[in-house]
Short mmCIF file of C-alpha atoms in Angstrom, two decimals:
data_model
loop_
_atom_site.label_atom_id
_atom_site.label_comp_id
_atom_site.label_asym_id
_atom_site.label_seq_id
_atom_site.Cartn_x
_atom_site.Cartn_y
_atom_site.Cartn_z
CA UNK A 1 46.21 -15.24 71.08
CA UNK A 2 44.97 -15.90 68.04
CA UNK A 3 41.02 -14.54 67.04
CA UNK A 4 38.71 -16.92 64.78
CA UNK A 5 37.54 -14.93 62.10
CA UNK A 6 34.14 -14.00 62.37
CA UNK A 7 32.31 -15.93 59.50
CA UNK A 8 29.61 -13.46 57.33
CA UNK A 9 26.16 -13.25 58.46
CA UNK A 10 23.99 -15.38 56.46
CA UNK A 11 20.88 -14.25 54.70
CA UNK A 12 18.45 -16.51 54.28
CA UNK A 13 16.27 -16.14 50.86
CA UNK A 14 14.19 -18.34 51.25
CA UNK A 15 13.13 -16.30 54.59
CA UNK A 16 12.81 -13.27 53.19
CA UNK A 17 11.07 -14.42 50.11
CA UNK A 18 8.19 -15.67 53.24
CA UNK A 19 7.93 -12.38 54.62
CA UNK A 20 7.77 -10.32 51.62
CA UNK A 21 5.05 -13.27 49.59
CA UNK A 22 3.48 -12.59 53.46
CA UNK A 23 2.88 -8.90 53.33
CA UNK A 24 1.99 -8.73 49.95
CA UNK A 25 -1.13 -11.70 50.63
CA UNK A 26 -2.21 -9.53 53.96
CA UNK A 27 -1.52 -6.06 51.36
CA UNK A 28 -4.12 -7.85 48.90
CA UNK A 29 -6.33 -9.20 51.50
CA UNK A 30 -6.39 -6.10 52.88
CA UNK A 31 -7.18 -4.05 49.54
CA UNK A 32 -9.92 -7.35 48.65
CA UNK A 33 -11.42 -6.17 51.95
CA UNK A 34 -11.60 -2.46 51.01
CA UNK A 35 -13.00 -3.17 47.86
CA UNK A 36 -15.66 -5.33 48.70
CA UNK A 37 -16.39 -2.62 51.62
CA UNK A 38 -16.94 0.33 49.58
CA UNK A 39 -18.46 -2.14 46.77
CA UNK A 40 -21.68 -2.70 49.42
CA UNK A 41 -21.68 0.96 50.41
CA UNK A 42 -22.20 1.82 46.93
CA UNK A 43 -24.88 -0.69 46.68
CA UNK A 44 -26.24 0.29 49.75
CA UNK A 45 -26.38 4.01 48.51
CA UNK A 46 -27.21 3.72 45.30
CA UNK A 47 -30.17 1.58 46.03
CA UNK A 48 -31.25 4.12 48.13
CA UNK A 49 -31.39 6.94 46.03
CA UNK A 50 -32.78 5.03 44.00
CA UNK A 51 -35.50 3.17 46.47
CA UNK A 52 -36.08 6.15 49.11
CA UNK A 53 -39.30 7.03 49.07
CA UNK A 54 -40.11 4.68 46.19
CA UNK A 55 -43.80 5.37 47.65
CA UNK A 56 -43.74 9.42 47.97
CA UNK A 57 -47.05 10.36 46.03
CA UNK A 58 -48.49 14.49 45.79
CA UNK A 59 -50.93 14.67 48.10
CA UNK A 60 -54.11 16.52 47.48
CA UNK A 61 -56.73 16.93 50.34
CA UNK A 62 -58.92 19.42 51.50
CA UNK A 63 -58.10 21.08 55.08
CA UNK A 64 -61.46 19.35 55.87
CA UNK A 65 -60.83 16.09 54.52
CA UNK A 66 -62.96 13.21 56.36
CA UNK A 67 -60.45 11.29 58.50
CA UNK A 68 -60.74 7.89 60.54
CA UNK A 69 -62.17 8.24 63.79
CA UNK A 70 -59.28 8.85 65.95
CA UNK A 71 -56.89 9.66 63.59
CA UNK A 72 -55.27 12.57 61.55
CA UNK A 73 -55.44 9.82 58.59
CA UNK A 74 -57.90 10.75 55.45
CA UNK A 75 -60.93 7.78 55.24
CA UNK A 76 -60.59 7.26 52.30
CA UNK A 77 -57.43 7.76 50.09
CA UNK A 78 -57.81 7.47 46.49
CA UNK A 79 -54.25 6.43 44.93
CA UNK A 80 -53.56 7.15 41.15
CA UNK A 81 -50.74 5.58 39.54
CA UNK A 82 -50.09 7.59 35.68
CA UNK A 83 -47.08 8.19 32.92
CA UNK A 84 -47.88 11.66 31.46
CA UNK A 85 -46.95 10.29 28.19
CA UNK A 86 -49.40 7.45 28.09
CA UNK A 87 -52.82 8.25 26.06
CA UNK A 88 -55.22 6.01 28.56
CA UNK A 89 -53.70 8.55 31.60
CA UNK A 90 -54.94 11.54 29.85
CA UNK A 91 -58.72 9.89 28.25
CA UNK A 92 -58.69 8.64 32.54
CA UNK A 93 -57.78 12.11 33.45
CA UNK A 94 -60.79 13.68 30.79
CA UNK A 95 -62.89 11.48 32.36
CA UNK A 96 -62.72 11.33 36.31
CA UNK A 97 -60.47 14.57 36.41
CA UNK A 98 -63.66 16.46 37.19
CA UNK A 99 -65.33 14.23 39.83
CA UNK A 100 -61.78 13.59 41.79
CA UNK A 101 -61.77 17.50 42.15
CA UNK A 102 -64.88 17.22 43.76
CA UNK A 103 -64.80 14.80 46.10
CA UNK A 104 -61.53 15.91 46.92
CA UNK A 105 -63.31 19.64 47.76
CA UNK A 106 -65.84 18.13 49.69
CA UNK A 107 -63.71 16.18 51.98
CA UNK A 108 -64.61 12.95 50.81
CA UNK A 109 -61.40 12.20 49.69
CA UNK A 110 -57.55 12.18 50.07
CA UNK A 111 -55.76 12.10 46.34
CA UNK A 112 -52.27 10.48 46.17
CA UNK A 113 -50.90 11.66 42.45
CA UNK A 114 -48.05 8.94 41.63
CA UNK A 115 -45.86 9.82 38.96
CA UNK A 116 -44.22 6.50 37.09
CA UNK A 117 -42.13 6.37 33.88
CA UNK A 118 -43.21 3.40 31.95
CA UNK A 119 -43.01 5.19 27.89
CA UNK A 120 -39.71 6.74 27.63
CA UNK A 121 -38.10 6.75 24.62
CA UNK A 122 -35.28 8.09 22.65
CA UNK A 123 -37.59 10.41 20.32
CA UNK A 124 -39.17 12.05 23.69
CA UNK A 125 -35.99 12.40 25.42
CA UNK A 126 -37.37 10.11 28.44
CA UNK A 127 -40.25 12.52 28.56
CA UNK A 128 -41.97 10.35 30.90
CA UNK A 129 -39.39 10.13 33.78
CA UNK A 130 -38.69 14.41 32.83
CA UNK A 131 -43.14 15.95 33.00
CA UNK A 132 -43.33 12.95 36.28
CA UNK A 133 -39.97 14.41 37.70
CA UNK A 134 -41.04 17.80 36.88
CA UNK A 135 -44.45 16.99 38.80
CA UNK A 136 -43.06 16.51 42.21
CA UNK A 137 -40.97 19.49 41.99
CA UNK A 138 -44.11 21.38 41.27
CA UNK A 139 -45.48 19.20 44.19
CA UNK A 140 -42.75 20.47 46.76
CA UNK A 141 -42.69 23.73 46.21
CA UNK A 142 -46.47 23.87 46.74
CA UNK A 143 -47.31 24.16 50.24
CA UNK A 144 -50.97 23.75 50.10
CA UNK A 145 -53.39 21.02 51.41
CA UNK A 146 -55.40 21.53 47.65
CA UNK A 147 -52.45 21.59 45.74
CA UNK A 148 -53.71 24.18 43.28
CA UNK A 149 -50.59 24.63 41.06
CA UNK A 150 -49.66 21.30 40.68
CA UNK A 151 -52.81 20.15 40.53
CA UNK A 152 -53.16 22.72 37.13
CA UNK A 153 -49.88 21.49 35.85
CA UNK A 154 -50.92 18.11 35.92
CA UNK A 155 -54.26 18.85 34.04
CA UNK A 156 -51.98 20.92 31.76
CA UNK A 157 -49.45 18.16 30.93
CA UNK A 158 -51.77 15.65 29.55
CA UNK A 159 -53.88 18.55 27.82
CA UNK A 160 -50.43 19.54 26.10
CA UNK A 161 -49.69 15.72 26.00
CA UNK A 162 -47.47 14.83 22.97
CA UNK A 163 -47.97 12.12 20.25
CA UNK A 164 -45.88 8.75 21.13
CA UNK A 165 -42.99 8.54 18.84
CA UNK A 166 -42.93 12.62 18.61
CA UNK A 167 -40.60 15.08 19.94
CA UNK A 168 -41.95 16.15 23.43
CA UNK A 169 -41.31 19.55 25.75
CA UNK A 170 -37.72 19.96 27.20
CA UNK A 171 -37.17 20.76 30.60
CA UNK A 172 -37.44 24.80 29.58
CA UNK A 173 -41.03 23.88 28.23
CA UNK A 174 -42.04 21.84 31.45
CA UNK A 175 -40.37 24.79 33.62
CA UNK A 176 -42.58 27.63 31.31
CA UNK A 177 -45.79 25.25 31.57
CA UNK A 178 -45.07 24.71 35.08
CA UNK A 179 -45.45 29.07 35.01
CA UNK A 180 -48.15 29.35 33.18
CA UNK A 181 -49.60 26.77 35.76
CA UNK A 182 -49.01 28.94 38.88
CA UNK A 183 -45.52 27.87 40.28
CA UNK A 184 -42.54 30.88 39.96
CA UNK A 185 -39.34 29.38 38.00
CA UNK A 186 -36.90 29.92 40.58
CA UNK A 187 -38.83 27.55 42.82
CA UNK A 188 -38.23 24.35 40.45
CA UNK A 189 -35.58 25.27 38.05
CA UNK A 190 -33.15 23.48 39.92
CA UNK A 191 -35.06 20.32 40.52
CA UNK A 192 -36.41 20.16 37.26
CA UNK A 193 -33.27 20.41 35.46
CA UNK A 194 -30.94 17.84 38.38
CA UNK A 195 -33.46 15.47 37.90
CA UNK A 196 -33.99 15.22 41.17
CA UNK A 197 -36.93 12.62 41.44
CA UNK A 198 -35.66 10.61 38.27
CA UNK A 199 -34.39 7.62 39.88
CA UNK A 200 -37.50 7.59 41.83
CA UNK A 201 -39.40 7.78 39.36
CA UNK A 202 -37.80 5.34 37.35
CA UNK A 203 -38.41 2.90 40.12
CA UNK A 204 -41.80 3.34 41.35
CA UNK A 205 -43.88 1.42 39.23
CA UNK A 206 -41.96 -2.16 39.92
CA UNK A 207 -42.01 -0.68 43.53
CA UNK A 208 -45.58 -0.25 43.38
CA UNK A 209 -45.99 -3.32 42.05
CA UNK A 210 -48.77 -1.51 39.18
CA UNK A 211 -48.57 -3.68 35.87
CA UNK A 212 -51.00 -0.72 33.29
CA UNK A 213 -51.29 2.39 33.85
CA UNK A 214 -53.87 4.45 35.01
CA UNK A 215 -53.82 1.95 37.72
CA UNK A 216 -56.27 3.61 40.83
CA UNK A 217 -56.40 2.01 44.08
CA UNK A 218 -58.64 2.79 47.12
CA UNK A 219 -57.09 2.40 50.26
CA UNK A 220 -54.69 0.40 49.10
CA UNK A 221 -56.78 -1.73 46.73
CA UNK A 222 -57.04 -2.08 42.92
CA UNK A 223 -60.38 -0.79 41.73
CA UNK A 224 -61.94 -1.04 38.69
CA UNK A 225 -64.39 1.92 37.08
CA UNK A 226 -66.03 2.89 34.17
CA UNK A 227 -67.58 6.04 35.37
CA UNK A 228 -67.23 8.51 37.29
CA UNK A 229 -70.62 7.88 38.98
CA UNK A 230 -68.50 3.75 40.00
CA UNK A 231 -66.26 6.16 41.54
CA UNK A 232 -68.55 8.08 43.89
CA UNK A 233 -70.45 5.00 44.70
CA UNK A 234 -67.29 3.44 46.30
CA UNK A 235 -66.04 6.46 48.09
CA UNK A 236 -69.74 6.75 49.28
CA UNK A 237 -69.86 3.04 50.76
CA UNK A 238 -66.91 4.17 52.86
CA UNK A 239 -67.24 7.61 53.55
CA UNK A 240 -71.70 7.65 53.42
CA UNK A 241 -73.03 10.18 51.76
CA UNK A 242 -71.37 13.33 49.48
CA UNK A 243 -73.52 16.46 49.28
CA UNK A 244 -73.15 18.42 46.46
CA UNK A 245 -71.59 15.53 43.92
CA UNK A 246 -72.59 16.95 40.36
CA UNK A 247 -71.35 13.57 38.53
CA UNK A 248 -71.28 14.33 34.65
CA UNK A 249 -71.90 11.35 32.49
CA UNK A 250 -68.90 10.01 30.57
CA UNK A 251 -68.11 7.27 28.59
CA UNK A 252 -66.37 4.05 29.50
CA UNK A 253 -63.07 4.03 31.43
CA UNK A 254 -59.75 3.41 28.94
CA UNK A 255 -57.98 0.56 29.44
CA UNK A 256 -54.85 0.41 30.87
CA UNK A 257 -51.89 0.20 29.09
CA UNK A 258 -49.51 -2.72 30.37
CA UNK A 259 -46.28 -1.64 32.04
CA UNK A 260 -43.13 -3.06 29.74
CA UNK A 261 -41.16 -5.96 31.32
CA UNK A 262 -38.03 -5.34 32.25
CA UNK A 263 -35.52 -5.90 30.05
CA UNK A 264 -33.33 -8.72 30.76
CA UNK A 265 -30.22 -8.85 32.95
CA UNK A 266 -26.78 -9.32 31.12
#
């Protein structure tokens, strides 16, 4: 008996052409999905290195600070926002340097030091965002309520404070003042020189929302002075009276200098 002959399987093109214009749409959809993914997490991340802690400030208080009834929390927090490189930070600092460290002894205050780069340049090597970085390493690795070392490296760094437009101190200079100021290399070498606070630095003064610098707030809220004696008088009318206050006499407050606007986005 005779056998039909078995005809060839057919293979359909047009099929196949489907399945393979299929896998590579879910291959693409699938890599369009990984890459928008890890494109958020890298938002997400870098905005946070950059953002965390956007409001970290030095703290310097006396063990004996005055604090809210109730409450661990100082009375009266004085909030200083400064660039090391700017010339009205260090007249501000000549000026009401003193009486801070006063009313900061006496309890009458709280001092939160906030370290912004607003006058970096190409001839200072971004000195502002390097002394300001260099200040809250100091700040760490000083344990103390008082803050003595940092507290002398600050005074230092706008005594030693270089002309705008002129080369400033490299990281080896801010690391030897730092020294000189009380704080042992090995304790800030690293974070001086990683730049550890430089995004955060970067970004504190839009996060802050300060437009000049000095800007000095009192519980939050801008103040204006002119002399140290303005100064006591408002920490007074919160805290009552301050024994002790020596206030020397001093001429007018600086002015602020205006933050820059941000450059355009491209």
């Amino acid at each position: 008996m005779a056998t039909k002959p078995k005809r060839p399987a057919k293979y359909d093109l047009k099929s196949a052409d489907r399945k393979r214009n299929l896998a590579i749409q879910i291959g693409l959809t699938a890599a369009v999905v990984l890459f928008a993914v890890a494109l958020v997490l890298y938002i997400v991340m870098s905005s946070d290195k950059k953002h965390s802690g956007d409001l970290q400030a030095v703290r310097v208080a006396s063990s004996d600070v005055i604090k809210k009834d109730g409450s661990s929390d100082p009375k009266a927090v004085l909030s200083v926002y400064e660039d090391f490189q700017c010339p009205h930070c260090r007249d501000f600092e000549k000026a009401f340097g003193r009486t801070i460290g006063q009313l900061v002894t006496s309890g009458a205050i709280a001092v939160d030091y906030n370290m912004v780069s607003i006058l970096n340049s190409s001839a200072n090597q971004k000195y502002s965002t390097r002394s300001a970085n260099a200040a809250y390493c100091v700040g760490d690795a000083d344990t103390t309520p008082t803050k003595e070392n940092f507290v002398r490296f600050h005074t230092a760094l706008f005594a030693q404070q270089p002309p705008e437009g002129a080369p400033a101190p490299d990281n080896a200079g801010l690391i030897e003042t730092a020294r000189q100021a009380g704080t042992a290399p090995d304790k800030i070498t690293d974070c001086v020189n990683s730049g550890k606070y430089s995004d955060m630095v970067d970004g504190l003064a839009a996060a802050s929302k300060i437009n000049a610098t000095p800007t000095v707030r009192l519980n939050g809220e801008d103040i204006q002075l002119q002399t140290p004696a303005d100064l006591v008088a408002k920490v007074k009318a919160i805290v009552g009276d301050v024994p002790g206050m020596d206030v020397p006499a001093a001429p007018a407050a600086p002015a602020p200098v205006p933050v820059p606007a941000a450059p355009p986005a491209s």
